[in-house]
mmCIF file of C-alpha atoms in Angstrom:
data_model
loop_
_atom_site.group_PDB
_atom_site.id
_atom_site.type_symbol
_atom_site.label_atom_id
_atom_site.label_comp_id
_atom_site.label_asym_id
_atom_site.label_seq_id
_atom_site.Cartn_x
_atom_site.Cartn_y
_atom_site.Cartn_z
ATOM 1 C CA UNK A 1 -9.910 4.945 3.389
ATOM 2 C CA UNK A 2 -6.689 3.733 1.801
ATOM 3 C CA UNK A 3 -6.807 0.633 -0.409
ATOM 4 C CA UNK A 4 -3.756 -1.638 -0.389
ATOM 5 C CA UNK A 5 -3.008 -2.699 -3.947
ATOM 6 C CA UNK A 6 -1.544 -6.043 -4.929
ATOM 7 C CA UNK A 7 -0.892 -7.698 -8.249
ATOM 8 C CA UNK A 8 -4.219 -9.529 -7.801
ATOM 9 C CA UNK A 9 -6.459 -6.490 -7.220
ATOM 10 C CA UNK A 10 -4.605 -3.665 -9.015
ATOM 11 C CA UNK A 11 -6.531 -3.781 -12.291
ATOM 12 C CA UNK A 12 -9.942 -4.072 -10.632
ATOM 13 C CA UNK A 13 -9.329 -1.356 -8.047
ATOM 14 C CA UNK A 14 -7.842 1.190 -10.469
ATOM 15 C CA UNK A 15 -10.103 0.747 -13.489
ATOM 16 C CA UNK A 16 -13.551 -0.010 -12.023
ATOM 17 C CA UNK A 17 -14.068 3.537 -10.740
ATOM 18 C CA UNK A 18 -14.901 6.913 -12.210
ATOM 19 C CA UNK A 19 -12.842 8.618 -9.494
ATOM 20 C CA UNK A 20 -9.289 9.811 -9.834
ATOM 21 C CA UNK A 21 -6.974 7.191 -8.288
ATOM 22 C CA UNK A 22 -3.927 8.342 -6.293
ATOM 23 C CA UNK A 23 -1.365 5.555 -5.876
ATOM 24 C CA UNK A 24 1.541 5.806 -3.440
ATOM 25 C CA UNK A 25 4.431 3.447 -4.243
ATOM 26 C CA UNK A 26 6.431 3.101 -1.017
ATOM 27 C CA UNK A 27 8.614 0.857 1.180
ATOM 28 C CA UNK A 28 8.948 0.500 4.963
ATOM 29 C CA UNK A 29 12.708 1.230 4.953
ATOM 30 C CA UNK A 30 12.281 4.473 2.963
ATOM 31 C CA UNK A 31 12.542 7.614 5.131
ATOM 32 C CA UNK A 32 10.902 9.970 2.609
ATOM 33 C CA UNK A 33 8.076 7.420 2.202
ATOM 34 C CA UNK A 34 7.428 7.625 5.955
ATOM 35 C CA UNK A 35 7.220 11.427 5.624
ATOM 36 C CA UNK A 36 4.792 11.251 2.692
ATOM 37 C CA UNK A 37 2.533 8.510 4.048
ATOM 38 C CA UNK A 38 0.632 10.663 6.610
ATOM 39 C CA UNK A 39 -0.138 13.223 3.873
ATOM 40 C CA UNK A 40 -1.532 10.493 1.626
ATOM 41 C CA UNK A 41 -3.623 9.219 4.566
ATOM 42 C CA UNK A 42 -4.963 12.753 5.182
ATOM 43 C CA UNK A 43 -5.957 13.090 1.535
ATOM 44 C CA UNK A 44 -7.822 9.766 1.787
ATOM 45 C CA UNK A 45 -9.755 11.033 4.822
ATOM 46 C CA UNK A 46 -10.435 14.555 3.559
ATOM 47 C CA UNK A 47 -11.236 13.790 -0.102
ATOM 48 C CA UNK A 48 -13.695 10.925 -0.548
ATOM 49 C CA UNK A 49 -13.955 11.897 -4.230
ATOM 50 C CA UNK A 50 -10.400 10.529 -4.702
ATOM 51 C CA UNK A 51 -9.624 6.820 -4.464
ATOM 52 C CA UNK A 52 -6.355 6.583 -2.507
ATOM 53 C CA UNK A 53 -4.199 3.468 -2.761
ATOM 54 C CA UNK A 54 -0.773 2.269 -1.650
ATOM 55 C CA UNK A 55 1.641 -0.252 -3.125
ATOM 56 C CA UNK A 56 4.470 -1.672 -1.015
ATOM 57 C CA UNK A 57 7.199 -2.057 -3.643
ATOM 58 C CA UNK A 58 9.017 -4.750 -1.644
ATOM 59 C CA UNK A 59 5.905 -6.936 -1.583
ATOM 60 C CA UNK A 60 4.697 -6.090 -5.105
ATOM 61 C CA UNK A 61 7.882 -5.971 -7.205
ATOM 62 C CA UNK A 62 6.021 -6.869 -10.408
ATOM 63 C CA UNK A 63 3.790 -3.796 -10.081
ATOM 64 C CA UNK A 64 6.789 -1.607 -9.318
ATOM 65 C CA UNK A 65 8.520 -2.873 -12.473
ATOM 66 C CA UNK A 66 5.373 -2.595 -14.579
ATOM 67 C CA UNK A 67 4.934 1.064 -13.603
ATOM 68 C CA UNK A 68 8.664 1.820 -13.917
ATOM 69 C CA UNK A 69 9.172 2.762 -10.268
ATOM 70 C CA UNK A 70 12.870 3.617 -9.963
ATOM 71 C CA UNK A 71 12.696 6.069 -7.054
ATOM 72 C CA UNK A 72 10.334 6.115 -4.116
ATOM 73 C CA UNK A 73 8.116 7.541 -2.893
ATOM 74 C CA UNK A 74 6.409 7.774 -6.250
ATOM 75 C CA UNK A 75 2.845 8.951 -6.724
ATOM 76 C CA UNK A 76 0.776 8.026 -9.750
ATOM 77 C CA UNK A 77 -2.566 9.561 -10.593
ATOM 78 C CA UNK A 78 -4.798 7.441 -12.789
ATOM 79 C CA UNK A 79 -8.161 8.245 -14.351
ATOM 80 C CA UNK A 80 -10.209 5.852 -16.455
ATOM 81 C CA UNK A 81 -7.379 3.304 -16.228
ATOM 82 C CA UNK A 82 -4.743 5.671 -17.649
ATOM 83 C CA UNK A 83 -1.838 7.421 -15.937
ATOM 84 C CA UNK A 84 -2.476 11.169 -16.009
ATOM 85 C CA UNK A 85 0.204 12.429 -13.581
ATOM 86 C CA UNK A 86 3.362 11.175 -11.902
ATOM 87 C CA UNK A 87 5.462 12.609 -9.098
ATOM 88 C CA UNK A 88 8.613 11.390 -7.341
ATOM 89 C CA UNK A 89 9.704 12.432 -3.863
ATOM 90 C CA UNK A 90 8.049 14.082 -0.902
ATOM 91 C CA UNK A 91 5.521 16.743 -1.892
ATOM 92 C CA UNK A 92 3.417 19.147 0.173
ATOM 93 C CA UNK A 93 -0.231 18.102 0.355
ATOM 94 C CA UNK A 94 -1.279 21.071 -1.830
ATOM 95 C CA UNK A 95 1.080 19.891 -4.594
ATOM 96 C CA UNK A 96 -0.281 16.341 -4.396
ATOM 97 C CA UNK A 97 -3.837 17.633 -4.695
ATOM 98 C CA UNK A 98 -2.771 19.843 -7.626
ATOM 99 C CA UNK A 99 -1.665 16.671 -9.468
ATOM 100 C CA UNK A 100 -5.243 15.450 -9.234
ATOM 101 C CA UNK A 101 -7.182 18.649 -9.822
ATOM 102 C CA UNK A 102 -5.123 20.100 -12.680
#
């Protein structure tokens, strides 16, 4: 299951878990985001041990600014409320999972 993050629920959803949190910053008009999105959805289905979330940067500009999103798609991996990995651009699923399991 993919959780949609907003300014209102971001802190709660990303810190009140002992799981790794994968966050996809994306926008509807972004071609590479459309390519990455199905991979992120697959990870959510196949890896229940990972909390998978998405942030629409057009709807949540404050979050995008707070996390210094300058290029999309951007993936953030958080654990215990801290950013542990960051990736920009389309990645193969194996590389996305490597961000989490390294």
